[in-house]
Amino acid sequence: MSAFWLYVFTLIFFLFDYFILAMGLNIQYGETGILNFAYIGFVAIGAYMTGAVSMPNSVGTGQHYILGLNMPFPFNLLVGGLSAMVVSVLVAFIALRRLRTDYLAMVLISLSLVFYDICNNYVPLFNGADGLYNVPSPLASVLHLTTNSFTVVFALLTGVISLIMWWIMSRITRSPLGRTLRAIRDDDGVAAALGKSVFRYKLTSMMIGSFFAGIGGGLIIQFNTSFNPSAWLPGETFVVFAVIIVGGVSNNIGLLVGSLLVETMLVHLVAFLPAIPGHPGLILNIAAMMIGGLLMVMLWFRPQGIVPEKLRRSPAAVSSVTTPTEYAGIDEGVSHD
Amino acid sequence: MTDQSVSRADSALGCQDLTKSFLGVRAVNGATFEVPRGQITALIGPNGAGKTTVVNILSGLMKSDGGTMHLESTETTNWESEKIARLGLMRTFQLSRELGGLTVLENLLVAPHDQPGEKLFNIFFRPGRVTKAEKAHVERALEVLRTYGLYELRDSRASDLSGGQKKLLEISRAVMAGPKVLLLDEPMAGVNPALIERIGGYILDLKAQGVTVLMVEHNLNVVEKICDHVIVLAEGRTLATGRLSDLRENKEVVSAYLGEVIDASAIS
Ligand SMILES: Nc1ncnc2c1ncn2[C@@H]1O[C@H](COP(=O)(O)OP(=O)(O)OP(=O)(O)O)[C@@H](O)[C@H]1O
Ligand SMILES: [Mg+2]
C-alpha cells in the first residue's frame, strides 16, 4: 500500500477519534456548562491504562509501569474508559461541589498540570518521560495484519466505535437527562430551585464525558502503539475545545465537522507537509497559530459554530394530538423598566 | 419574637429572626412572619427592604446568617434549595431567569421531580418507562401552557420571549412542578394592565387549587384585590402583619411605606 493511503487512513483515524473526544468534552462543556480545562488529562488516563493493562508484566520489558495484565482488546479499552471515569469522580468531589465555573476551570487546569508532572517524572507509574511503547496491537495476530493493514483496519474499527459512541451520546442528550443538563448549563440556580440535584447531574456529566475521553485516549495508544507525555501537553485540551467551538457546541454533526477541520486538516494534515528547510517544526507552529486564529474568527463572527445547536422542538406527534387553541396575544406584556 | 397573627398550625411557611448581611449592609434584620396555608399573602415594603433577600433565603438560594425557618412542619434552616424545592416550594425570580437555550415547552418539561428519563440506567434499559413518563409530562406541560396563554410559543427559544411572556413562563414552570407553596417575586412588575389582570386571575386559580402563595408586590390595588394577608417589611424587619385594611390604620406602616405610595398615586 502506498504511503498516500497510509496518510489517508491515519487522518481517518484521527477524524473519528477526535469525534469521540469532542463528544465527551461536549457533554461536559456544551451540554452542562462545565469548563473542563483538564480534559486531556482524562484522555491520557485512558491511554495509559489501556496500554498498561494490555502489556505483559513490566519485569524484563525494559519499561516500568503498573499492572501489566496482558488484557486483550477491547477489554483493555474499557478499562481505559472506566479508569478515566473513576478519576473524574474523585476530581468532581474535589472540585465540582462548591466552586463556581471560573474557579472550577482554574482548579482543573492546576490538577491537570500536577497530574502531568507526576506522569512525566514518576517513572514507576507509566514509565515517566519515555512513556509506554511496544504496546501490543489489537487483533494484529488474530487477523494476521501487517503494520500497514493494521492502520487501515484500526482506522475503520475506530469509525465503527465512534458510531456506537455517537448512538450512545445521542440517546443521552435527547433524553430528559440531557434536557436537565442543558437546564443546569443555562442557569444552575434555576435548576436547583426546581429541585434538581445540580452536583449529582454535574457528576454524571463528568463521568460520561470522561468515559468518552478515556476511550478516545485508549484508541490513540492502540493506534500508535506508544504514548508519552509529549502527546498530551496540557494545551491539547484547547484543541478539543477548538473542535467543539468551530464545529458547533451541542451538535453532534458539528462535532464531526469540527474534528475534520481542526484535528484532521490543521493538526495532522500539515504534519505530513515537508518541513521548511532550516525551520524544523515551523509548520506545526503555524498550524497551532491557525487553530488560534480560526477560533478567534469563529468566536467573533459565528460563535454558535459552523453547525449550530438545534432547538429541540416538540415532536410532530405532540402537535397533532393537541388542538391549537386561540392564542391570547400577550405581546403587550412589554417591560416598562 | 414570633408572628402572633397566624398560628403555627395554620402556617405553611414561616421564619423567625432571620438575619442576612452583605459586606456590612444588613439586608435582613430579624424578619419574622408566618404565611397562612391555602391563602395569598403579600410581602410588601419599600425598595431595598429585603423582600427579595427573604425570598432567596426561604427558597434556599441564599443561607441566612441567623434565625430559623420552616416549611409546613419541617425545619428547613440552611437547607439546599433543591431539597426545599422537593418539599414542594417553588419560586419565581424578580428578574426573570428563563432557561434561555431551551424551548418554552422544554422549560416546563425540566420541572417535574424524579423523571425516569433523568437516570442513565432507565435511558438504556427501561426506555418504555422513559417514553411513557415523558408523554404524560408533555401532555401536562401543553395543558399548563394553554392555561397560561403560551401554547403557541411552545417551540420558541425561551430567551426570545418578551418580558411579560417570560413572567408567565416563570409562573407556568413553577406550576408544572406541582408546588404546595409558591413564592412569587414581583410577578406583575413591568407588565401591562391587561396582563396584570390575567396574572391576578391565575394566582386566584392556584389558591382555589390549594396552593399557598407568598408574593412580593408593590401594586397595592393588586394586593387589595387578591391578597388575604399582608406582611410589611422595612429595613429587613417585619413591621406589621395582618389585613391590608387594618394596616392602613397603622401609623408606622403608613409612614414607612403606604404613605409614600398613597402620595405618589395622589400625584399621578
Ligand atoms: N447579592 C447582594 N450583594 C450585596 N448586597 C445585596 C445583595 N442582595 C441584596 N443586597 C442589598 O440588600 C438590601 C435588600 O435588597 P433586596 O433585593 O432584598 O430588596 P427588595 O426589598 O427586594 O427591594 P426591591 O423592592 O427594590 O426589589 C439592599 O440594600 C441591597 O442593596
Ligand atoms: Mg426585590
PDB file of N, CA and C in Angstrom, chain A residues 98 167-168 171-172 175-177 179-180 182-183 185-187 189-190 192-198 201 204 208 311-314 318-319 322-325 327-336, chain B residues 80-82 85-86 90 93 97 99-103 105-106 109-113 115 117-118 120 123-124 127 134 138 142 146 149-152 154-155 157 162-165 168 173 190 192 195 198:
ATOM      1  N   ARG A  98     -18.430  22.778  45.157  1.00  0.00           N
ATOM      2  CA  ARG A  98     -18.733  24.116  45.643  1.00  0.00           C
ATOM      3  C   ARG A  98     -18.339  25.234  44.674  1.00  0.00           C
ATOM      4  N   TRP A 167     -24.201   6.933  18.866  1.00  0.00           N
ATOM      5  CA  TRP A 167     -25.547   6.453  19.187  1.00  0.00           C
ATOM      6  C   TRP A 167     -25.805   6.583  20.691  1.00  0.00           C
ATOM      7  N   ILE A 168     -24.830   6.173  21.492  1.00  0.00           N
ATOM      8  CA  ILE A 168     -24.984   6.270  22.945  1.00  0.00           C
ATOM      9  C   ILE A 168     -25.186   7.728  23.358  1.00  0.00           C
ATOM     10  N   ARG A 171     -28.593   9.166  22.452  1.00  0.00           N
ATOM     11  CA  ARG A 171     -29.628   8.700  23.378  1.00  0.00           C
ATOM     12  C   ARG A 171     -29.626   9.557  24.640  1.00  0.00           C
ATOM     13  N   ILE A 172     -28.432   9.870  25.124  1.00  0.00           N
ATOM     14  CA  ILE A 172     -28.327  10.620  26.374  1.00  0.00           C
ATOM     15  C   ILE A 172     -28.781  12.070  26.180  1.00  0.00           C
ATOM     16  N   SER A 175     -32.485  12.644  25.805  1.00  0.00           N
ATOM     17  CA  SER A 175     -33.347  12.171  26.891  1.00  0.00           C
ATOM     18  C   SER A 175     -33.660  13.309  27.861  1.00  0.00           C
ATOM     19  N   PRO A 176     -34.582  13.088  28.763  1.00  0.00           N
ATOM     20  CA  PRO A 176     -34.816  14.082  29.820  1.00  0.00           C
ATOM     21  C   PRO A 176     -33.537  14.395  30.596  1.00  0.00           C
ATOM     22  N   LEU A 177     -32.617  13.434  30.707  1.00  0.00           N
ATOM     23  CA  LEU A 177     -31.345  13.717  31.377  1.00  0.00           C
ATOM     24  C   LEU A 177     -30.597  14.822  30.636  1.00  0.00           C
ATOM     25  N   ARG A 179     -31.811  17.092  28.766  1.00  0.00           N
ATOM     26  CA  ARG A 179     -32.551  18.346  28.957  1.00  0.00           C
ATOM     27  C   ARG A 179     -32.212  18.964  30.306  1.00  0.00           C
ATOM     28  N   THR A 180     -32.148  18.134  31.329  1.00  0.00           N
ATOM     29  CA  THR A 180     -31.817  18.645  32.657  1.00  0.00           C
ATOM     30  C   THR A 180     -30.381  19.182  32.685  1.00  0.00           C
ATOM     31  N   ARG A 182     -28.845  20.559  30.163  1.00  0.00           N
ATOM     32  CA  ARG A 182     -28.866  21.860  29.492  1.00  0.00           C
ATOM     33  C   ARG A 182     -29.515  22.923  30.367  1.00  0.00           C
ATOM     34  N   ALA A 183     -30.464  22.511  31.191  1.00  0.00           N
ATOM     35  CA  ALA A 183     -31.061  23.456  32.136  1.00  0.00           C
ATOM     36  C   ALA A 183     -29.995  23.938  33.115  1.00  0.00           C
ATOM     37  N   ARG A 185     -26.784  24.012  32.529  1.00  0.00           N
ATOM     38  CA  ARG A 185     -25.886  24.867  31.758  1.00  0.00           C
ATOM     39  C   ARG A 185     -26.450  26.291  31.671  1.00  0.00           C
ATOM     40  N   ASP A 186     -27.747  26.403  31.387  1.00  0.00           N
ATOM     41  CA  ASP A 186     -28.332  27.731  31.188  1.00  0.00           C
ATOM     42  C   ASP A 186     -28.424  28.504  32.497  1.00  0.00           C
ATOM     43  N   ASP A 187     -28.756  27.850  33.596  1.00  0.00           N
ATOM     44  CA  ASP A 187     -28.871  28.548  34.884  1.00  0.00           C
ATOM     45  C   ASP A 187     -28.979  27.501  35.993  1.00  0.00           C
ATOM     46  N   GLY A 189     -28.842  27.862  39.125  1.00  0.00           N
ATOM     47  CA  GLY A 189     -29.676  28.315  40.235  1.00  0.00           C
ATOM     48  C   GLY A 189     -31.138  27.961  40.005  1.00  0.00           C
ATOM     49  N   VAL A 190     -31.597  28.147  38.774  1.00  0.00           N
ATOM     50  CA  VAL A 190     -32.977  27.793  38.439  1.00  0.00           C
ATOM     51  C   VAL A 190     -33.160  26.282  38.556  1.00  0.00           C
ATOM     52  N   ALA A 192     -31.610  24.232  40.446  1.00  0.00           N
ATOM     53  CA  ALA A 192     -31.672  23.877  41.868  1.00  0.00           C
ATOM     54  C   ALA A 192     -33.018  24.290  42.456  1.00  0.00           C
ATOM     55  N   ALA A 193     -33.519  25.461  42.055  1.00  0.00           N
ATOM     56  CA  ALA A 193     -34.814  25.916  42.569  1.00  0.00           C
ATOM     57  C   ALA A 193     -35.944  25.013  42.087  1.00  0.00           C
ATOM     58  N   LEU A 194     -35.705  24.283  41.001  1.00  0.00           N
ATOM     59  CA  LEU A 194     -36.713  23.329  40.527  1.00  0.00           C
ATOM     60  C   LEU A 194     -36.534  21.961  41.192  1.00  0.00           C
ATOM     61  N   GLY A 195     -35.547  21.848  42.071  1.00  0.00           N
ATOM     62  CA  GLY A 195     -35.365  20.596  42.807  1.00  0.00           C
ATOM     63  C   GLY A 195     -34.352  19.650  42.186  1.00  0.00           C
ATOM     64  N   LYS A 196     -33.595  20.132  41.186  1.00  0.00           N
ATOM     65  CA  LYS A 196     -32.586  19.262  40.570  1.00  0.00           C
ATOM     66  C   LYS A 196     -31.331  19.245  41.440  1.00  0.00           C
ATOM     67  N   SER A 197     -30.789  18.060  41.634  1.00  0.00           N
ATOM     68  CA  SER A 197     -29.557  17.951  42.399  1.00  0.00           C
ATOM     69  C   SER A 197     -28.393  18.292  41.473  1.00  0.00           C
ATOM     70  N   VAL A 198     -28.023  19.558  41.461  1.00  0.00           N
ATOM     71  CA  VAL A 198     -27.065  20.061  40.471  1.00  0.00           C
ATOM     72  C   VAL A 198     -25.752  19.291  40.523  1.00  0.00           C
ATOM     73  N   TYR A 201     -25.978  15.812  38.909  1.00  0.00           N
ATOM     74  CA  TYR A 201     -26.016  15.832  37.442  1.00  0.00           C
ATOM     75  C   TYR A 201     -24.673  16.234  36.851  1.00  0.00           C
ATOM     76  N   THR A 204     -22.611  13.202  36.971  1.00  0.00           N
ATOM     77  CA  THR A 204     -22.981  12.276  35.892  1.00  0.00           C
ATOM     78  C   THR A 204     -22.364  12.723  34.575  1.00  0.00           C
ATOM     79  N   ILE A 208     -19.690  10.629  32.265  1.00  0.00           N
ATOM     80  CA  ILE A 208     -19.944  10.222  30.878  1.00  0.00           C
ATOM     81  C   ILE A 208     -18.849  10.793  29.970  1.00  0.00           C
ATOM     82  N   LEU A 311     -32.651  23.704  18.278  1.00  0.00           N
ATOM     83  CA  LEU A 311     -33.652  23.707  19.336  1.00  0.00           C
ATOM     84  C   LEU A 311     -34.366  22.361  19.282  1.00  0.00           C
ATOM     85  N   ARG A 312     -34.624  21.792  20.445  1.00  0.00           N
ATOM     86  CA  ARG A 312     -35.379  20.538  20.459  1.00  0.00           C
ATOM     87  C   ARG A 312     -36.855  20.884  20.440  1.00  0.00           C
ATOM     88  N   ARG A 313     -37.428  20.985  19.260  1.00  0.00           N
ATOM     89  CA  ARG A 313     -38.838  21.349  19.165  1.00  0.00           C
ATOM     90  C   ARG A 313     -39.703  20.165  19.539  1.00  0.00           C
ATOM     91  N   SER A 314     -40.952  20.486  19.896  1.00  0.00           N
ATOM     92  CA  SER A 314     -41.830  19.390  20.314  1.00  0.00           C
ATOM     93  C   SER A 314     -42.047  18.464  19.138  1.00  0.00           C
ATOM     94  N   VAL A 318     -46.736  15.292  19.049  1.00  0.00           N
ATOM     95  CA  VAL A 318     -47.320  16.081  20.124  1.00  0.00           C
ATOM     96  C   VAL A 318     -48.297  17.106  19.562  1.00  0.00           C
ATOM     97  N   SER A 319     -47.878  17.809  18.509  1.00  0.00           N
ATOM     98  CA  SER A 319     -48.716  18.869  17.964  1.00  0.00           C
ATOM     99  C   SER A 319     -50.001  18.304  17.377  1.00  0.00           C
ATOM    100  N   THR A 322     -52.816  17.539  19.923  1.00  0.00           N
ATOM    101  CA  THR A 322     -53.428  18.667  20.604  1.00  0.00           C
ATOM    102  C   THR A 322     -54.078  19.606  19.608  1.00  0.00           C
ATOM    103  N   THR A 323     -55.180  20.160  19.991  1.00  0.00           N
ATOM    104  CA  THR A 323     -55.829  21.134  19.131  1.00  0.00           C
ATOM    105  C   THR A 323     -55.367  22.523  19.534  1.00  0.00           C
ATOM    106  N   PRO A 324     -54.812  23.255  18.598  1.00  0.00           N
ATOM    107  CA  PRO A 324     -54.339  24.595  18.928  1.00  0.00           C
ATOM    108  C   PRO A 324     -55.503  25.463  19.396  1.00  0.00           C
ATOM    109  N   THR A 325     -55.294  26.108  20.496  1.00  0.00           N
ATOM    110  CA  THR A 325     -56.351  26.991  20.991  1.00  0.00           C
ATOM    111  C   THR A 325     -56.067  28.411  20.550  1.00  0.00           C
ATOM    112  N   TYR A 327     -54.807  31.876  20.423  1.00  0.00           N
ATOM    113  CA  TYR A 327     -53.605  32.443  21.042  1.00  0.00           C
ATOM    114  C   TYR A 327     -53.935  33.814  21.604  1.00  0.00           C
ATOM    115  N   ALA A 328     -53.978  33.880  22.904  1.00  0.00           N
ATOM    116  CA  ALA A 328     -54.251  35.164  23.548  1.00  0.00           C
ATOM    117  C   ALA A 328     -52.983  36.004  23.465  1.00  0.00           C
ATOM    118  N   GLY A 329     -53.004  36.998  22.615  1.00  0.00           N
ATOM    119  CA  GLY A 329     -51.796  37.812  22.403  1.00  0.00           C
ATOM    120  C   GLY A 329     -51.320  38.429  23.703  1.00  0.00           C
ATOM    121  N   ILE A 330     -50.091  38.153  24.037  1.00  0.00           N
ATOM    122  CA  ILE A 330     -49.572  38.742  25.269  1.00  0.00           C
ATOM    123  C   ILE A 330     -48.358  39.569  24.945  1.00  0.00           C
ATOM    124  N   ASP A 331     -48.239  39.930  23.675  1.00  0.00           N
ATOM    125  CA  ASP A 331     -47.083  40.730  23.294  1.00  0.00           C
ATOM    126  C   ASP A 331     -47.094  42.094  23.957  1.00  0.00           C
ATOM    127  N   GLU A 332     -48.329  42.495  24.397  1.00  0.00           N
ATOM    128  CA  GLU A 332     -48.392  43.812  25.059  1.00  0.00           C
ATOM    129  C   GLU A 332     -47.612  43.793  26.354  1.00  0.00           C
ATOM    130  N   GLY A 333     -47.322  42.583  26.837  1.00  0.00           N
ATOM    131  CA  GLY A 333     -46.665  42.481  28.130  1.00  0.00           C
ATOM    132  C   GLY A 333     -45.224  42.954  28.086  1.00  0.00           C
ATOM    133  N   VAL A 334     -45.037  44.153  27.581  1.00  0.00           N
ATOM    134  CA  VAL A 334     -43.663  44.633  27.499  1.00  0.00           C
ATOM    135  C   VAL A 334     -43.225  45.215  28.817  1.00  0.00           C
ATOM    136  N   SER A 335     -41.962  45.114  29.045  1.00  0.00           N
ATOM    137  CA  SER A 335     -41.418  45.609  30.292  1.00  0.00           C
ATOM    138  C   SER A 335     -41.362  47.136  30.265  1.00  0.00           C
ATOM    139  N   HIS A 336     -41.728  47.752  31.363  1.00  0.00           N
ATOM    140  CA  HIS A 336     -41.686  49.207  31.430  1.00  0.00           C
ATOM    141  C   HIS A 336     -40.387  49.738  31.994  1.00  0.00           C
TER     142      HIS A 336
ATOM    143  N   GLU B  80     -30.342  23.157  51.378  1.00  0.00           N
ATOM    144  CA  GLU B  80     -30.071  23.475  49.973  1.00  0.00           C
ATOM    145  C   GLU B  80     -31.393  23.728  49.251  1.00  0.00           C
ATOM    146  N   SER B  81     -31.335  24.566  48.213  1.00  0.00           N
ATOM    147  CA  SER B  81     -32.598  24.898  47.545  1.00  0.00           C
ATOM    148  C   SER B  81     -33.230  23.686  46.870  1.00  0.00           C
ATOM    149  N   GLU B  82     -32.387  22.749  46.379  1.00  0.00           N
ATOM    150  CA  GLU B  82     -33.003  21.596  45.717  1.00  0.00           C
ATOM    151  C   GLU B  82     -33.825  20.748  46.693  1.00  0.00           C
ATOM    152  N   ALA B  85     -37.046  22.639  47.401  1.00  0.00           N
ATOM    153  CA  ALA B  85     -37.941  22.523  46.242  1.00  0.00           C
ATOM    154  C   ALA B  85     -38.664  21.186  46.252  1.00  0.00           C
ATOM    155  N   ARG B  86     -37.939  20.147  46.643  1.00  0.00           N
ATOM    156  CA  ARG B  86     -38.549  18.822  46.642  1.00  0.00           C
ATOM    157  C   ARG B  86     -39.617  18.667  47.709  1.00  0.00           C
ATOM    158  N   MET B  90     -41.885  26.184  45.384  1.00  0.00           N
ATOM    159  CA  MET B  90     -41.375  26.678  44.096  1.00  0.00           C
ATOM    160  C   MET B  90     -41.347  28.196  44.138  1.00  0.00           C
ATOM    161  N   PHE B  93     -38.487  34.476  39.945  1.00  0.00           N
ATOM    162  CA  PHE B  93     -37.461  35.473  40.205  1.00  0.00           C
ATOM    163  C   PHE B  93     -37.921  36.858  39.776  1.00  0.00           C
ATOM    164  N   ARG B  97     -35.630  34.518  35.092  1.00  0.00           N
ATOM    165  CA  ARG B  97     -34.487  33.645  34.788  1.00  0.00           C
ATOM    166  C   ARG B  97     -34.998  32.455  34.011  1.00  0.00           C
ATOM    167  N   LEU B  99     -34.722  29.498  31.162  1.00  0.00           N
ATOM    168  CA  LEU B  99     -33.625  28.654  30.677  1.00  0.00           C
ATOM    169  C   LEU B  99     -33.502  28.958  29.194  1.00  0.00           C
ATOM    170  N   GLY B 100     -32.626  29.908  28.873  1.00  0.00           N
ATOM    171  CA  GLY B 100     -32.645  30.575  27.577  1.00  0.00           C
ATOM    172  C   GLY B 100     -32.403  29.686  26.374  1.00  0.00           C
ATOM    173  N   GLY B 101     -31.583  28.654  26.518  1.00  0.00           N
ATOM    174  CA  GLY B 101     -31.267  27.811  25.370  1.00  0.00           C
ATOM    175  C   GLY B 101     -32.302  26.725  25.121  1.00  0.00           C
ATOM    176  N   LEU B 102     -33.298  26.641  25.999  1.00  0.00           N
ATOM    177  CA  LEU B 102     -34.332  25.625  25.851  1.00  0.00           C
ATOM    178  C   LEU B 102     -35.590  26.264  25.263  1.00  0.00           C
ATOM    179  N   THR B 103     -36.452  25.441  24.691  1.00  0.00           N
ATOM    180  CA  THR B 103     -37.722  25.983  24.216  1.00  0.00           C
ATOM    181  C   THR B 103     -38.633  26.224  25.417  1.00  0.00           C
ATOM    182  N   LEU B 105     -41.561  24.915  25.861  1.00  0.00           N
ATOM    183  CA  LEU B 105     -42.050  23.612  26.318  1.00  0.00           C
ATOM    184  C   LEU B 105     -40.996  22.903  27.171  1.00  0.00           C
ATOM    185  N   GLU B 106     -39.741  22.941  26.723  1.00  0.00           N
ATOM    186  CA  GLU B 106     -38.679  22.269  27.484  1.00  0.00           C
ATOM    187  C   GLU B 106     -38.490  22.895  28.864  1.00  0.00           C
ATOM    188  N   LEU B 109     -40.834  21.143  30.856  1.00  0.00           N
ATOM    189  CA  LEU B 109     -40.553  19.707  30.980  1.00  0.00           C
ATOM    190  C   LEU B 109     -39.408  19.430  31.956  1.00  0.00           C
ATOM    191  N   VAL B 110     -38.578  20.426  32.204  1.00  0.00           N
ATOM    192  CA  VAL B 110     -37.498  20.235  33.174  1.00  0.00           C
ATOM    193  C   VAL B 110     -38.076  20.097  34.583  1.00  0.00           C
ATOM    194  N   ALA B 111     -39.248  20.719  34.800  1.00  0.00           N
ATOM    195  CA  ALA B 111     -39.731  20.909  36.168  1.00  0.00           C
ATOM    196  C   ALA B 111     -40.102  19.653  36.966  1.00  0.00           C
ATOM    197  N   PRO B 112     -40.766  18.655  36.373  1.00  0.00           N
ATOM    198  CA  PRO B 112     -41.196  17.540  37.238  1.00  0.00           C
ATOM    199  C   PRO B 112     -40.019  16.859  37.958  1.00  0.00           C
ATOM    200  N   HIS B 113     -40.233  16.526  39.216  1.00  0.00           N
ATOM    201  CA  HIS B 113     -39.179  15.866  40.001  1.00  0.00           C
ATOM    202  C   HIS B 113     -39.044  14.401  39.587  1.00  0.00           C
ATOM    203  N   GLN B 115     -37.818  12.371  37.211  1.00  0.00           N
ATOM    204  CA  GLN B 115     -38.280  11.796  35.954  1.00  0.00           C
ATOM    205  C   GLN B 115     -37.460  10.533  35.662  1.00  0.00           C
ATOM    206  N   GLY B 117     -36.549   9.363  32.940  1.00  0.00           N
ATOM    207  CA  GLY B 117     -35.581   9.634  31.882  1.00  0.00           C
ATOM    208  C   GLY B 117     -34.390  10.459  32.322  1.00  0.00           C
ATOM    209  N   GLU B 118     -34.335  10.844  33.589  1.00  0.00           N
ATOM    210  CA  GLU B 118     -33.169  11.561  34.084  1.00  0.00           C
ATOM    211  C   GLU B 118     -32.107  10.597  34.597  1.00  0.00           C
ATOM    212  N   LEU B 120     -29.534   7.457  33.830  1.00  0.00           N
ATOM    213  CA  LEU B 120     -28.839   6.771  32.739  1.00  0.00           C
ATOM    214  C   LEU B 120     -29.346   5.345  32.550  1.00  0.00           C
ATOM    215  N   ILE B 123     -32.582   5.170  30.703  1.00  0.00           N
ATOM    216  CA  ILE B 123     -32.497   5.577  29.298  1.00  0.00           C
ATOM    217  C   ILE B 123     -32.138   4.378  28.429  1.00  0.00           C
ATOM    218  N   PHE B 124     -31.217   3.544  28.928  1.00  0.00           N
ATOM    219  CA  PHE B 124     -30.757   2.432  28.095  1.00  0.00           C
ATOM    220  C   PHE B 124     -31.479   1.118  28.368  1.00  0.00           C
ATOM    221  N   PRO B 127     -36.414   1.933  28.361  1.00  0.00           N
ATOM    222  CA  PRO B 127     -36.854   3.033  27.500  1.00  0.00           C
ATOM    223  C   PRO B 127     -38.378   3.204  27.487  1.00  0.00           C
ATOM    224  N   GLU B 134     -42.503  10.563  29.807  1.00  0.00           N
ATOM    225  CA  GLU B 134     -42.285  11.760  29.003  1.00  0.00           C
ATOM    226  C   GLU B 134     -43.587  12.197  28.327  1.00  0.00           C
ATOM    227  N   VAL B 138     -45.339  15.745  28.755  1.00  0.00           N
ATOM    228  CA  VAL B 138     -45.593  16.642  27.626  1.00  0.00           C
ATOM    229  C   VAL B 138     -47.066  17.043  27.613  1.00  0.00           C
ATOM    230  N   LEU B 142     -48.280  20.898  28.006  1.00  0.00           N
ATOM    231  CA  LEU B 142     -49.051  21.612  26.982  1.00  0.00           C
ATOM    232  C   LEU B 142     -50.338  22.174  27.579  1.00  0.00           C
ATOM    233  N   ARG B 146     -51.316  26.037  27.698  1.00  0.00           N
ATOM    234  CA  ARG B 146     -52.592  26.552  27.181  1.00  0.00           C
ATOM    235  C   ARG B 146     -53.256  27.435  28.222  1.00  0.00           C
ATOM    236  N   GLY B 149     -51.646  30.782  28.269  1.00  0.00           N
ATOM    237  CA  GLY B 149     -51.586  31.522  27.010  1.00  0.00           C
ATOM    238  C   GLY B 149     -50.238  31.476  26.336  1.00  0.00           C
ATOM    239  N   LEU B 150     -49.456  30.433  26.593  1.00  0.00           N
ATOM    240  CA  LEU B 150     -48.128  30.333  25.974  1.00  0.00           C
ATOM    241  C   LEU B 150     -48.065  29.193  24.957  1.00  0.00           C
ATOM    242  N   TYR B 151     -49.221  28.563  24.714  1.00  0.00           N
ATOM    243  CA  TYR B 151     -49.217  27.363  23.880  1.00  0.00           C
ATOM    244  C   TYR B 151     -48.588  27.593  22.508  1.00  0.00           C
ATOM    245  N   GLU B 152     -48.957  28.706  21.883  1.00  0.00           N
ATOM    246  CA  GLU B 152     -48.445  28.967  20.532  1.00  0.00           C
ATOM    247  C   GLU B 152     -46.932  29.202  20.537  1.00  0.00           C
ATOM    248  N   ARG B 154     -44.801  27.466  22.289  1.00  0.00           N
ATOM    249  CA  ARG B 154     -44.146  26.310  22.920  1.00  0.00           C
ATOM    250  C   ARG B 154     -42.801  25.961  22.309  1.00  0.00           C
ATOM    251  N   ASP B 155     -42.649  26.188  21.006  1.00  0.00           N
ATOM    252  CA  ASP B 155     -41.385  25.823  20.363  1.00  0.00           C
ATOM    253  C   ASP B 155     -40.437  27.007  20.193  1.00  0.00           C
ATOM    254  N   ARG B 157     -37.588  29.691  21.355  1.00  0.00           N
ATOM    255  CA  ARG B 157     -36.473  29.723  22.291  1.00  0.00           C
ATOM    256  C   ARG B 157     -36.864  30.653  23.442  1.00  0.00           C
ATOM    257  N   SER B 162     -40.794  37.971  25.201  1.00  0.00           N
ATOM    258  CA  SER B 162     -40.841  39.340  25.728  1.00  0.00           C
ATOM    259  C   SER B 162     -40.837  39.284  27.257  1.00  0.00           C
ATOM    260  N   GLY B 163     -40.653  40.439  27.869  1.00  0.00           N
ATOM    261  CA  GLY B 163     -40.599  40.499  29.331  1.00  0.00           C
ATOM    262  C   GLY B 163     -41.834  39.901  29.984  1.00  0.00           C
ATOM    263  N   GLY B 164     -43.008  40.278  29.479  1.00  0.00           N
ATOM    264  CA  GLY B 164     -44.250  39.764  30.057  1.00  0.00           C
ATOM    265  C   GLY B 164     -44.395  38.268  29.852  1.00  0.00           C
ATOM    266  N   GLN B 165     -44.008  37.814  28.654  1.00  0.00           N
ATOM    267  CA  GLN B 165     -44.090  36.375  28.370  1.00  0.00           C
ATOM    268  C   GLN B 165     -43.161  35.583  29.286  1.00  0.00           C
ATOM    269  N   LEU B 168     -44.785  35.021  32.582  1.00  0.00           N
ATOM    270  CA  LEU B 168     -45.742  33.915  32.509  1.00  0.00           C
ATOM    271  C   LEU B 168     -45.028  32.573  32.476  1.00  0.00           C
ATOM    272  N   ARG B 173     -43.732  27.416  34.703  1.00  0.00           N
ATOM    273  CA  ARG B 173     -42.699  26.426  35.010  1.00  0.00           C
ATOM    274  C   ARG B 173     -42.803  25.985  36.472  1.00  0.00           C
ATOM    275  N   GLY B 190     -43.521  45.474  35.631  1.00  0.00           N
ATOM    276  CA  GLY B 190     -43.206  45.732  34.229  1.00  0.00           C
ATOM    277  C   GLY B 190     -44.148  45.065  33.259  1.00  0.00           C
ATOM    278  N   ASN B 192     -48.165  44.977  31.477  1.00  0.00           N
ATOM    279  CA  ASN B 192     -49.252  45.914  31.184  1.00  0.00           C
ATOM    280  C   ASN B 192     -50.524  45.558  31.954  1.00  0.00           C
ATOM    281  N   LEU B 195     -52.457  42.269  31.321  1.00  0.00           N
ATOM    282  CA  LEU B 195     -51.770  41.059  31.767  1.00  0.00           C
ATOM    283  C   LEU B 195     -51.734  40.985  33.289  1.00  0.00           C
ATOM    284  N   ARG B 198     -54.786  39.334  34.211  1.00  0.00           N
ATOM    285  CA  ARG B 198     -54.746  37.900  33.934  1.00  0.00           C
ATOM    286  C   ARG B 198     -53.911  37.148  34.961  1.00  0.00           C
TER     287      ARG B 198
END
